[in-house]
Amino acid sequence: MSRDIAFYFDFVSPYAYLAASRIERLAAAHGRQVRWQPVLMTVLSKAAGTQLTPFVPMKWDYVRRDVARSARLAGIPFHWPPGFPKLLLAPGRAMTWLATTHGEDTAAAFARTCLTAYFGDGVDIEDREVLAGIAARLGVERAALLAALEDEAVKAAFRQASEDAIAQGVFGVPFMIVDGEPFWGFDRLDQLELVLRGTREAA
Amino acid sequence: MSRDIAFYFDFVSPYAYLAASRIERLAAAHGRQVRWQPVLMTVLSKAAGTQLTPFVPMKWDYVRRDVARSARLAGIPFHWPPGFPKLLLAPGRAMTWLATTHGEDTAAAFARTCLTAYFGDGVDIEDREVLAGIAARLGVERAALLAALEDEAVKAAFRQASEDAIAQGVFGVPFMIVDGEPFWGFDRLDQLELVLRGTREAA
């Protein structure tokens, strides 16, 4: 069994952004590596038969407050991006391509920069030129990234990632799987850490 | 504004049981009182347009693990009751009647005993004789409790409690409201405590 922490996220999920802000440090503290896997909540939700929160008014009223409070209490910079929520496809496709052509580390760095740009600074990360700029700062050729975003094989691979996640029992984000054990939500990082600590002590 | 912590729960919710095991100590540490309010998740869920978790198989598979893990990591005794889940009406009706006839403290003690009996010991708390026995140990006349369970006015009052909760924005349980601020879930007790601590320091 892999010792990686599988970290499933959607670029549009604020709770995934909060978890993303902490997951690398948490993993490093326990000698684990994070495998960043972008997915689409729209696909997960359809497969699981759940509703996306913004379409449940009473819950959405609460979640808007809860996200902001969770960020504030955790000391993580957070602002609602302009036009939130919207379907974000380009960053997931870009990351999928980066992972195969430039390696997992570059892809993960790209993802973290995108999430911080979106939820920290309100940058439109569905804008291809914005993504090309972020990639360029990681040493990726702009033209190659822009071409990848139009590549049907890349689109298909990103779509398949959500199906693969569903096969692992993933029905929402952020979702972490470590040593076969599933954890759903930013609010489960504490439990994930307790379990990792127990694993280390038992090792 | 009331300084009470409004604590909305359903006797059938394992997360409400976990929260119930901690809420009194948390409130007392910050000079607050808990107002225990039983509601029906079936009514909340219909009003909010959400699905009850056991009817969402992927989510239910996860939640079954998460509940047991949350209890274990929190050190709270927990066992899935026989025949779980089922609609529990009698304990909410009994508690509604107890609150008006024997006071909030007796009603809350009754609720805590019922939750521990159900999730700690697997006792059937829809059984009227069981409820009468729990009430009797709190000094309540058995016959009076058994009569109250058949009283249409008591049934209506318990039903109305869910409607009143919905009017406060409650869409799931456990749900806590303190100083007008809402907290949903056993996993929000830590944030509730942080907010109470901040309120005390600012006072």
mmCIF file of C-alpha atoms in Angstrom:
data_model
loop_
_atom_site.group_PDB
_atom_site.id
_atom_site.type_symbol
_atom_site.label_atom_id
_atom_site.label_comp_id
_atom_site.label_asym_id
_atom_site.label_seq_id
_atom_site.Cartn_x
_atom_site.Cartn_y
_atom_site.Cartn_z
ATOM 1 C CA MET A 1 0.000 0.000 0.000
ATOM 2 C CA SER A 2 1.239 3.497 -0.841
ATOM 3 C CA ARG A 3 2.500 5.573 2.070
ATOM 4 C CA ASP A 4 1.422 8.756 0.294
ATOM 5 C CA ILE A 5 -1.401 10.951 1.498
ATOM 6 C CA ALA A 6 -3.818 11.122 -1.445
ATOM 7 C CA PHE A 7 -5.259 14.644 -1.405
ATOM 8 C CA TYR A 8 -8.361 15.066 -3.584
ATOM 9 C CA PHE A 9 -9.468 18.641 -4.188
ATOM 10 C CA ASP A 10 -11.404 20.904 -6.544
ATOM 11 C CA PHE A 11 -9.923 24.336 -7.260
ATOM 12 C CA VAL A 12 -13.323 25.928 -6.527
ATOM 13 C CA SER A 13 -13.656 24.453 -3.010
ATOM 14 C CA PRO A 14 -12.826 26.904 -0.199
ATOM 15 C CA TYR A 15 -12.508 24.055 2.319
ATOM 16 C CA ALA A 16 -10.039 22.367 -0.050
ATOM 17 C CA TYR A 17 -8.055 25.610 -0.164
ATOM 18 C CA LEU A 18 -7.930 25.696 3.644
ATOM 19 C CA ALA A 19 -6.789 22.064 3.777
ATOM 20 C CA ALA A 20 -4.257 22.685 1.002
ATOM 21 C CA SER A 21 -2.721 25.434 3.132
ATOM 22 C CA ARG A 22 -1.839 22.866 5.810
ATOM 23 C CA ILE A 23 -1.492 19.446 4.233
ATOM 24 C CA GLU A 24 2.180 19.678 3.167
ATOM 25 C CA ARG A 25 3.414 20.675 6.618
ATOM 26 C CA LEU A 26 1.280 18.003 8.261
ATOM 27 C CA ALA A 27 2.589 15.304 5.897
ATOM 28 C CA ALA A 28 6.221 16.377 6.281
ATOM 29 C CA ALA A 29 5.939 16.234 10.076
ATOM 30 C CA HIS A 30 5.118 12.531 9.770
ATOM 31 C CA GLY A 31 7.470 11.576 6.963
ATOM 32 C CA ARG A 32 4.711 11.318 4.380
ATOM 33 C CA GLN A 33 4.328 12.731 0.880
ATOM 34 C CA VAL A 34 1.205 14.357 -0.532
ATOM 35 C CA ARG A 35 -0.202 13.192 -3.859
ATOM 36 C CA TRP A 36 -2.258 16.144 -5.148
ATOM 37 C CA GLN A 37 -5.238 15.005 -7.199
ATOM 38 C CA PRO A 38 -7.589 17.590 -8.725
ATOM 39 C CA VAL A 39 -11.165 16.413 -9.334
ATOM 40 C CA LEU A 40 -14.515 18.008 -10.176
ATOM 41 C CA MET A 41 -17.121 18.257 -7.421
ATOM 42 C CA THR A 42 -19.841 18.383 -10.072
ATOM 43 C CA VAL A 43 -18.849 14.878 -11.210
ATOM 44 C CA LEU A 44 -18.464 13.500 -7.655
ATOM 45 C CA SER A 45 -21.776 14.942 -6.568
ATOM 46 C CA LYS A 46 -23.628 13.466 -9.542
ATOM 47 C CA ALA A 47 -22.134 10.009 -8.878
ATOM 48 C CA ALA A 48 -22.823 10.132 -5.136
ATOM 49 C CA GLY A 49 -26.311 11.577 -5.513
ATOM 50 C CA THR A 50 -25.496 14.564 -3.305
ATOM 51 C CA GLN A 51 -26.292 18.230 -3.829
ATOM 52 C CA LEU A 52 -23.706 20.953 -4.303
ATOM 53 C CA THR A 53 -23.967 23.216 -1.253
ATOM 54 C CA PRO A 54 -24.637 26.499 -3.100
ATOM 55 C CA PHE A 55 -27.887 24.930 -4.346
ATOM 56 C CA VAL A 56 -29.132 24.283 -0.781
ATOM 57 C CA PRO A 57 -29.976 27.815 0.455
ATOM 58 C CA MET A 58 -30.192 27.140 4.227
ATOM 59 C CA LYS A 59 -26.920 25.214 4.175
ATOM 60 C CA TRP A 60 -25.210 27.727 1.913
ATOM 61 C CA ASP A 61 -26.140 30.602 4.245
ATOM 62 C CA TYR A 62 -24.366 28.720 7.010
ATOM 63 C CA VAL A 63 -21.384 27.545 4.958
ATOM 64 C CA ARG A 64 -20.590 31.089 3.828
ATOM 65 C CA ARG A 65 -20.163 32.067 7.479
ATOM 66 C CA ASP A 66 -18.405 28.840 8.405
ATOM 67 C CA VAL A 67 -15.760 29.126 5.674
ATOM 68 C CA ALA A 68 -14.852 32.677 6.680
ATOM 69 C CA ARG A 69 -14.793 31.768 10.383
ATOM 70 C CA SER A 70 -12.739 28.611 9.762
ATOM 71 C CA ALA A 71 -10.166 30.641 7.797
ATOM 72 C CA ARG A 72 -10.019 33.368 10.458
ATOM 73 C CA LEU A 73 -9.614 30.949 13.368
ATOM 74 C CA ALA A 74 -6.938 29.009 11.440
ATOM 75 C CA GLY A 75 -5.098 32.223 10.514
ATOM 76 C CA ILE A 76 -5.336 31.555 6.774
ATOM 77 C CA PRO A 77 -5.878 34.558 4.446
ATOM 78 C CA PHE A 78 -9.247 34.205 2.709
ATOM 79 C CA HIS A 79 -11.552 36.284 0.515
ATOM 80 C CA TRP A 80 -14.526 35.172 -1.566
ATOM 81 C CA PRO A 81 -13.366 35.374 -5.187
ATOM 82 C CA PRO A 82 -15.362 37.591 -7.569
ATOM 83 C CA GLY A 83 -18.218 35.668 -9.208
ATOM 84 C CA PHE A 84 -17.904 32.737 -6.790
ATOM 85 C CA PRO A 85 -18.850 29.932 -7.285
ATOM 86 C CA LYS A 86 -18.147 28.956 -10.858
ATOM 87 C CA LEU A 87 -17.029 25.831 -12.668
ATOM 88 C CA LEU A 88 -13.220 25.770 -12.869
ATOM 89 C CA LEU A 89 -11.909 23.414 -15.548
ATOM 90 C CA ALA A 90 -8.692 25.015 -16.822
ATOM 91 C CA PRO A 91 -6.548 24.722 -13.649
ATOM 92 C CA GLY A 92 -7.385 21.016 -13.239
ATOM 93 C CA ARG A 93 -6.559 20.343 -16.878
ATOM 94 C CA ALA A 94 -3.325 22.324 -16.606
ATOM 95 C CA MET A 95 -2.307 20.434 -13.491
ATOM 96 C CA THR A 96 -3.105 17.072 -15.073
ATOM 97 C CA TRP A 97 -0.839 17.921 -17.984
ATOM 98 C CA LEU A 98 1.912 19.322 -15.737
ATOM 99 C CA ALA A 99 2.015 16.160 -13.618
ATOM 100 C CA THR A 100 2.785 13.976 -16.641
ATOM 101 C CA THR A 101 5.136 16.375 -18.451
ATOM 102 C CA HIS A 102 6.914 18.268 -15.641
ATOM 103 C CA GLY A 103 6.475 15.980 -12.635
ATOM 104 C CA GLU A 104 4.244 15.813 -9.565
ATOM 105 C CA ASP A 105 6.214 18.436 -7.625
ATOM 106 C CA THR A 106 5.804 21.098 -10.300
ATOM 107 C CA ALA A 107 2.127 20.215 -10.640
ATOM 108 C CA ALA A 108 1.604 20.490 -6.879
ATOM 109 C CA ALA A 109 3.407 23.833 -6.719
ATOM 110 C CA PHE A 110 1.204 25.044 -9.572
ATOM 111 C CA ALA A 111 -1.927 23.922 -7.674
ATOM 112 C CA ARG A 112 -0.909 25.661 -4.456
ATOM 113 C CA THR A 113 -0.155 28.891 -6.320
ATOM 114 C CA CYS A 114 -3.525 28.734 -8.113
ATOM 115 C CA LEU A 115 -5.465 28.167 -4.882
ATOM 116 C CA THR A 116 -3.716 31.039 -3.112
ATOM 117 C CA ALA A 117 -4.223 33.317 -6.128
ATOM 118 C CA TYR A 118 -7.951 32.461 -6.224
ATOM 119 C CA PHE A 119 -8.926 32.485 -2.541
ATOM 120 C CA GLY A 120 -6.195 34.756 -1.224
ATOM 121 C CA ASP A 121 -6.072 37.392 -3.954
ATOM 122 C CA GLY A 122 -9.249 36.966 -6.041
ATOM 123 C CA VAL A 123 -7.371 36.189 -9.258
ATOM 124 C CA ASP A 124 -9.454 34.519 -12.020
ATOM 125 C CA ILE A 125 -7.754 31.122 -12.364
ATOM 126 C CA GLU A 126 -10.050 30.015 -15.185
ATOM 127 C CA ASP A 127 -8.265 32.666 -17.310
ATOM 128 C CA ARG A 128 -5.755 30.822 -19.502
ATOM 129 C CA GLU A 129 -3.286 33.699 -19.626
ATOM 130 C CA VAL A 130 -3.261 33.825 -15.829
ATOM 131 C CA LEU A 131 -2.520 30.087 -15.698
ATOM 132 C CA ALA A 132 0.202 30.432 -18.333
ATOM 133 C CA GLY A 133 1.768 33.168 -16.209
ATOM 134 C CA ILE A 134 1.721 31.012 -13.070
ATOM 135 C CA ALA A 135 3.208 28.093 -15.006
ATOM 136 C CA ALA A 136 5.876 30.320 -16.583
ATOM 137 C CA ARG A 137 7.114 31.302 -13.117
ATOM 138 C CA LEU A 138 7.630 27.575 -12.483
ATOM 139 C CA GLY A 139 9.751 27.285 -15.643
ATOM 140 C CA VAL A 140 7.002 25.954 -17.905
ATOM 141 C CA GLU A 141 6.766 27.219 -21.473
ATOM 142 C CA ARG A 142 3.634 29.363 -21.827
ATOM 143 C CA ALA A 143 2.762 28.173 -25.343
ATOM 144 C CA ALA A 144 2.984 24.521 -24.311
ATOM 145 C CA LEU A 145 0.595 25.073 -21.410
ATOM 146 C CA LEU A 146 -1.880 27.018 -23.560
ATOM 147 C CA ALA A 147 -1.796 24.206 -26.140
ATOM 148 C CA ALA A 148 -2.325 21.558 -23.433
ATOM 149 C CA LEU A 149 -5.485 23.329 -22.278
ATOM 150 C CA GLU A 150 -7.008 22.655 -25.732
ATOM 151 C CA ASP A 151 -5.807 19.046 -25.900
ATOM 152 C CA GLU A 152 -8.699 16.559 -25.883
ATOM 153 C CA ALA A 153 -6.516 13.870 -24.314
ATOM 154 C CA VAL A 154 -5.712 16.198 -21.395
ATOM 155 C CA LYS A 155 -9.405 17.040 -20.968
ATOM 156 C CA ALA A 156 -10.249 13.323 -20.957
ATOM 157 C CA ALA A 157 -7.506 12.515 -18.446
ATOM 158 C CA PHE A 158 -8.742 15.200 -16.057
ATOM 159 C CA ARG A 159 -12.307 13.947 -16.395
ATOM 160 C CA GLN A 160 -11.106 10.378 -15.731
ATOM 161 C CA ALA A 161 -9.436 11.517 -12.499
ATOM 162 C CA SER A 162 -12.868 12.188 -10.976
ATOM 163 C CA GLU A 163 -14.078 8.730 -12.006
ATOM 164 C CA ASP A 164 -10.977 7.160 -10.447
ATOM 165 C CA ALA A 165 -11.622 9.119 -7.241
ATOM 166 C CA ILE A 166 -15.238 7.921 -7.134
ATOM 167 C CA ALA A 167 -13.951 4.347 -7.390
ATOM 168 C CA GLN A 168 -11.955 5.063 -4.201
ATOM 169 C CA GLY A 169 -15.092 6.211 -2.369
ATOM 170 C CA VAL A 170 -14.454 9.945 -2.787
ATOM 171 C CA PHE A 171 -17.767 11.851 -2.771
ATOM 172 C CA GLY A 172 -16.643 15.371 -1.785
ATOM 173 C CA VAL A 173 -13.558 17.528 -1.245
ATOM 174 C CA PRO A 174 -11.153 17.935 0.343
ATOM 175 C CA PHE A 175 -10.816 14.171 0.744
ATOM 176 C CA MET A 176 -7.685 12.509 2.071
ATOM 177 C CA ILE A 177 -6.839 8.803 2.001
ATOM 178 C CA VAL A 178 -3.891 7.556 4.045
ATOM 179 C CA ASP A 179 -3.060 3.884 4.592
ATOM 180 C CA GLY A 180 -6.491 3.071 3.159
ATOM 181 C CA GLU A 181 -8.314 5.234 5.690
ATOM 182 C CA PRO A 182 -10.585 8.024 4.385
ATOM 183 C CA PHE A 183 -10.887 11.543 5.814
ATOM 184 C CA TRP A 184 -13.390 14.065 4.433
ATOM 185 C CA GLY A 185 -13.143 17.796 5.095
ATOM 186 C CA PHE A 186 -10.746 20.482 6.297
ATOM 187 C CA ASP A 187 -12.166 19.715 9.739
ATOM 188 C CA ARG A 188 -10.701 16.198 9.625
ATOM 189 C CA LEU A 189 -7.028 17.259 9.406
ATOM 190 C CA ASP A 190 -6.797 17.037 13.192
ATOM 191 C CA GLN A 191 -8.001 13.429 13.119
ATOM 192 C CA LEU A 192 -5.674 12.659 10.207
ATOM 193 C CA GLU A 193 -2.799 13.974 12.290
ATOM 194 C CA LEU A 194 -3.828 11.904 15.332
ATOM 195 C CA VAL A 195 -3.940 8.775 13.181
ATOM 196 C CA LEU A 196 -0.541 9.544 11.606
ATOM 197 C CA ARG A 197 0.901 10.109 15.068
ATOM 198 C CA GLY A 198 -0.494 6.770 16.235
ATOM 199 C CA THR A 199 0.965 5.063 13.171
ATOM 200 C CA ARG A 200 4.391 6.525 13.887
ATOM 201 C CA GLU A 201 4.298 5.495 17.535
ATOM 202 C CA ALA A 202 3.253 1.989 16.551
ATOM 203 C CA ALA A 203 5.969 1.772 13.866
ATOM 204 C CA MET B 1 -29.987 38.379 23.347
ATOM 205 C CA SER B 2 -29.959 35.195 25.389
ATOM 206 C CA ARG B 3 -26.605 34.123 26.784
ATOM 207 C CA ASP B 4 -27.676 30.477 26.574
ATOM 208 C CA ILE B 5 -26.134 27.999 24.170
ATOM 209 C CA ALA B 6 -29.067 26.659 22.151
ATOM 210 C CA PHE B 7 -28.301 22.997 21.492
ATOM 211 C CA TYR B 8 -30.469 21.421 18.782
ATOM 212 C CA PHE B 9 -30.283 17.654 18.508
ATOM 213 C CA ASP B 10 -32.166 14.553 17.347
ATOM 214 C CA PHE B 11 -32.000 11.476 19.573
ATOM 215 C CA VAL B 12 -31.096 9.361 16.546
ATOM 216 C CA SER B 13 -28.020 11.433 15.555
ATOM 217 C CA PRO B 14 -24.691 9.881 16.611
ATOM 218 C CA TYR B 15 -22.873 13.190 16.071
ATOM 219 C CA ALA B 16 -25.449 14.854 18.347
ATOM 220 C CA TYR B 17 -24.708 12.204 20.968
ATOM 221 C CA LEU B 18 -20.985 12.958 20.725
ATOM 222 C CA ALA B 19 -21.639 16.700 21.053
ATOM 223 C CA ALA B 20 -24.075 16.091 23.921
ATOM 224 C CA SER B 21 -21.294 14.283 25.782
ATOM 225 C CA ARG B 22 -19.233 17.494 25.834
ATOM 226 C CA ILE B 23 -21.537 20.490 25.619
ATOM 227 C CA GLU B 24 -22.343 20.888 29.333
ATOM 228 C CA ARG B 25 -18.703 20.949 30.428
ATOM 229 C CA LEU B 26 -17.812 23.347 27.609
ATOM 230 C CA ALA B 27 -20.664 25.702 28.538
ATOM 231 C CA ALA B 28 -19.876 25.606 32.250
ATOM 232 C CA ALA B 29 -16.226 26.488 31.579
ATOM 233 C CA HIS B 30 -17.405 29.737 30.026
ATOM 234 C CA GLY B 31 -20.250 30.604 32.386
ATOM 235 C CA ARG B 32 -22.961 29.651 29.898
ATOM 236 C CA GLN B 33 -26.043 27.475 30.178
ATOM 237 C CA VAL B 34 -27.197 24.935 27.606
ATOM 238 C CA ARG B 35 -30.768 25.020 26.336
ATOM 239 C CA TRP B 36 -31.451 21.477 25.090
ATOM 240 C CA GLN B 37 -33.846 21.433 22.148
ATOM 241 C CA PRO B 38 -34.863 18.121 20.556
ATOM 242 C CA VAL B 39 -35.885 18.295 16.902
ATOM 243 C CA LEU B 40 -36.516 15.850 14.074
ATOM 244 C CA MET B 41 -33.907 15.591 11.316
ATOM 245 C CA THR B 42 -36.590 14.299 8.951
ATOM 246 C CA VAL B 43 -38.456 17.605 9.294
ATOM 247 C CA LEU B 44 -35.299 19.754 9.035
ATOM 248 C CA SER B 45 -34.088 17.864 6.013
ATOM 249 C CA LYS B 46 -37.387 18.220 4.182
ATOM 250 C CA ALA B 47 -37.460 21.981 4.838
ATOM 251 C CA ALA B 48 -33.836 22.499 3.837
ATOM 252 C CA GLY B 49 -34.038 20.246 0.792
ATOM 253 C CA THR B 50 -31.161 18.072 1.990
ATOM 254 C CA GLN B 51 -30.869 14.294 2.045
ATOM 255 C CA LEU B 52 -30.580 12.192 5.179
ATOM 256 C CA THR B 53 -27.115 10.635 5.100
ATOM 257 C CA PRO B 54 -28.203 6.966 5.321
ATOM 258 C CA PHE B 55 -29.930 7.461 1.951
ATOM 259 C CA VAL B 56 -26.667 8.534 0.257
ATOM 260 C CA PRO B 57 -24.712 5.257 0.076
ATOM 261 C CA MET B 58 -21.205 6.644 -0.651
ATOM 262 C CA LYS B 59 -21.527 9.202 2.123
ATOM 263 C CA TRP B 60 -23.083 6.727 4.535
ATOM 264 C CA ASP B 61 -20.196 4.275 4.003
ATOM 265 C CA TYR B 62 -17.845 7.051 5.061
ATOM 266 C CA VAL B 63 -19.957 8.409 7.926
ATOM 267 C CA ARG B 64 -20.213 4.979 9.549
ATOM 268 C CA ARG B 65 -16.411 4.925 9.804
ATOM 269 C CA ASP B 66 -16.163 8.591 10.740
ATOM 270 C CA VAL B 67 -18.622 8.349 13.640
ATOM 271 C CA ALA B 68 -16.794 5.388 15.172
ATOM 272 C CA ARG B 69 -13.388 7.048 14.674
ATOM 273 C CA SER B 70 -14.610 10.385 16.080
ATOM 274 C CA ALA B 71 -15.931 8.638 19.188
ATOM 275 C CA ARG B 72 -12.728 6.638 19.638
ATOM 276 C CA LEU B 73 -10.416 9.645 19.241
ATOM 277 C CA ALA B 74 -12.592 11.687 21.616
ATOM 278 C CA GLY B 75 -12.681 8.863 24.158
ATOM 279 C CA ILE B 76 -16.478 8.640 24.172
ATOM 280 C CA PRO B 77 -18.086 5.162 24.506
ATOM 281 C CA PHE B 78 -20.022 4.379 21.340
ATOM 282 C CA HIS B 79 -21.795 1.402 19.752
ATOM 283 C CA TRP B 80 -24.216 1.355 16.832
ATOM 284 C CA PRO B 81 -27.636 0.673 18.370
ATOM 285 C CA PRO B 82 -29.543 -2.412 17.115
ATOM 286 C CA GLY B 83 -31.720 -1.580 14.103
ATOM 287 C CA PHE B 84 -30.022 1.808 13.553
ATOM 288 C CA PRO B 85 -31.202 4.143 12.100
ATOM 289 C CA LYS B 86 -34.872 4.463 12.912
ATOM 290 C CA LEU B 87 -37.278 7.314 13.523
ATOM 291 C CA LEU B 88 -37.292 8.197 17.233
ATOM 292 C CA LEU B 89 -40.376 10.158 18.273
ATOM 293 C CA ALA B 90 -41.077 9.109 21.856
ATOM 294 C CA PRO B 91 -37.963 10.551 23.574
ATOM 295 C CA GLY B 92 -38.452 13.975 21.936
ATOM 296 C CA ARG B 93 -42.105 14.022 22.964
ATOM 297 C CA ALA B 94 -41.230 12.939 26.487
ATOM 298 C CA MET B 95 -38.579 15.628 26.778
ATOM 299 C CA THR B 96 -40.932 18.304 25.452
ATOM 300 C CA TRP B 97 -43.453 17.403 28.132
ATOM 301 C CA LEU B 98 -40.807 17.163 30.871
ATOM 302 C CA ALA B 99 -39.473 20.642 30.091
ATOM 303 C CA THR B 100 -42.857 22.264 30.675
ATOM 304 C CA THR B 101 -43.944 20.138 33.640
ATOM 305 C CA HIS B 102 -40.694 19.353 35.490
ATOM 306 C CA GLY B 103 -38.332 22.054 34.280
ATOM 307 C CA GLU B 104 -35.487 22.353 31.781
ATOM 308 C CA ASP B 105 -32.899 20.718 34.065
ATOM 309 C CA THR B 106 -34.921 17.522 34.494
ATOM 310 C CA ALA B 107 -35.648 17.443 30.759
ATOM 311 C CA ALA B 108 -31.936 17.858 29.925
ATOM 312 C CA ALA B 109 -30.928 15.126 32.376
ATOM 313 C CA PHE B 110 -33.534 12.867 30.771
ATOM 314 C CA ALA B 111 -32.112 13.625 27.309
ATOM 315 C CA ARG B 112 -28.518 12.889 28.338
ATOM 316 C CA THR B 113 -29.565 9.605 29.946
ATOM 317 C CA CYS B 114 -31.512 8.596 26.821
ATOM 318 C CA LEU B 115 -28.589 9.375 24.487
ATOM 319 C CA THR B 116 -26.126 7.431 26.623
ATOM 320 C CA ALA B 117 -28.559 4.511 26.894
ATOM 321 C CA TYR B 118 -29.038 4.458 23.113
ATOM 322 C CA PHE B 119 -25.503 4.985 21.814
ATOM 323 C CA GLY B 120 -23.563 3.735 24.804
ATOM 324 C CA ASP B 121 -25.620 0.684 25.762
ATOM 325 C CA GLY B 122 -27.902 -0.086 22.792
ATOM 326 C CA VAL B 123 -31.119 0.395 24.762
ATOM 327 C CA ASP B 124 -34.288 0.925 22.652
ATOM 328 C CA ILE B 125 -35.303 4.460 23.623
ATOM 329 C CA GLU B 126 -38.426 4.387 21.445
ATOM 330 C CA ASP B 127 -39.787 1.832 23.954
ATOM 331 C CA ARG B 128 -42.215 3.693 26.213
ATOM 332 C CA GLU B 129 -41.557 1.503 29.242
ATOM 333 C CA VAL B 130 -37.837 2.203 28.917
ATOM 334 C CA LEU B 131 -38.526 5.936 28.832
ATOM 335 C CA ALA B 132 -40.860 5.678 31.819
ATOM 336 C CA GLY B 133 -38.094 3.885 33.707
ATOM 337 C CA ILE B 134 -35.539 6.588 32.888
ATOM 338 C CA ALA B 135 -38.018 9.283 33.902
ATOM 339 C CA ALA B 136 -38.902 7.468 37.127
ATOM 340 C CA ARG B 137 -35.257 7.533 38.208
ATOM 341 C CA LEU B 138 -35.482 11.348 37.841
ATOM 342 C CA GLY B 139 -38.502 11.435 40.170
ATOM 343 C CA VAL B 140 -41.152 11.590 37.441
ATOM 344 C CA GLU B 141 -44.350 9.566 37.832
ATOM 345 C CA ARG B 142 -44.360 6.744 35.275
ATOM 346 C CA ALA B 143 -48.083 6.940 34.525
ATOM 347 C CA ALA B 144 -47.903 10.676 33.878
ATOM 348 C CA LEU B 145 -45.070 10.210 31.381
ATOM 349 C CA LEU B 146 -46.841 7.354 29.602
ATOM 350 C CA ALA B 147 -49.989 9.504 29.323
ATOM 351 C CA ALA B 148 -47.992 12.460 27.998
ATOM 352 C CA LEU B 149 -46.612 10.294 25.167
ATOM 353 C CA GLU B 150 -50.196 9.872 23.891
ATOM 354 C CA ASP B 151 -51.138 13.534 24.319
ATOM 355 C CA GLU B 152 -51.829 15.229 20.972
ATOM 356 C CA ALA B 153 -50.805 18.612 22.383
ATOM 357 C CA VAL B 154 -47.400 17.196 23.361
ATOM 358 C CA LYS B 155 -46.967 15.657 19.909
ATOM 359 C CA ALA B 156 -47.853 18.990 18.295
ATOM 360 C CA ALA B 157 -45.467 20.919 20.552
ATOM 361 C CA PHE B 158 -42.583 18.590 19.667
ATOM 362 C CA ARG B 159 -43.388 18.886 15.979
ATOM 363 C CA GLN B 160 -43.498 22.693 16.311
ATOM 364 C CA ALA B 161 -40.007 22.685 17.859
ATOM 365 C CA SER B 162 -38.544 21.587 14.521
ATOM 366 C CA GLU B 163 -40.391 24.373 12.713
ATOM 367 C CA ASP B 164 -39.083 26.908 15.236
ATOM 368 C CA ALA B 165 -35.557 25.577 14.712
ATOM 369 C CA ILE B 166 -35.902 25.903 10.939
ATOM 370 C CA ALA B 167 -36.911 29.538 11.459
ATOM 371 C CA GLN B 168 -33.547 29.991 13.250
ATOM 372 C CA GLY B 169 -31.652 28.565 10.250
ATOM 373 C CA VAL B 170 -31.177 25.081 11.698
ATOM 374 C CA PHE B 171 -30.894 22.517 8.883
ATOM 375 C CA GLY B 172 -29.057 19.638 10.611
ATOM 376 C CA VAL B 173 -27.892 18.406 14.006
ATOM 377 C CA PRO B 174 -26.136 18.903 16.267
ATOM 378 C CA PHE B 175 -26.590 22.642 15.780
ATOM 379 C CA MET B 176 -25.532 25.202 18.338
ATOM 380 C CA ILE B 177 -26.401 28.902 18.373
ATOM 381 C CA VAL B 178 -24.559 31.188 20.780
ATOM 382 C CA ASP B 179 -24.825 34.988 20.763
ATOM 383 C CA GLY B 180 -26.575 34.687 17.405
ATOM 384 C CA GLU B 181 -23.692 32.738 15.828
ATOM 385 C CA PRO B 182 -24.456 29.291 14.344
ATOM 386 C CA PHE B 183 -22.259 26.179 14.650
ATOM 387 C CA TRP B 184 -23.147 22.922 12.897
ATOM 388 C CA GLY B 185 -21.648 19.584 13.854
ATOM 389 C CA PHE B 186 -19.752 17.826 16.630
ATOM 390 C CA ASP B 187 -16.639 18.959 14.752
ATOM 391 C CA ARG B 188 -17.493 22.622 15.442
ATOM 392 C CA LEU B 189 -17.280 22.407 19.260
ATOM 393 C CA ASP B 190 -13.633 23.472 19.056
ATOM 394 C CA GLN B 191 -14.591 26.615 17.122
ATOM 395 C CA LEU B 192 -17.485 27.248 19.501
ATOM 396 C CA GLU B 193 -15.026 27.102 22.383
ATOM 397 C CA LEU B 194 -12.590 29.467 20.643
ATOM 398 C CA VAL B 195 -15.396 31.961 20.076
ATOM 399 C CA LEU B 196 -16.591 31.680 23.706
ATOM 400 C CA ARG B 197 -13.024 32.217 24.894
ATOM 401 C CA GLY B 198 -12.727 35.322 22.704
ATOM 402 C CA THR B 199 -16.026 36.629 24.067
ATOM 403 C CA ARG B 200 -14.809 36.180 27.633
ATOM 404 C CA GLU B 201 -11.506 37.891 26.979
ATOM 405 C CA ALA B 202 -13.273 40.795 25.294
ATOM 406 C CA ALA B 203 -15.810 41.107 28.134
#
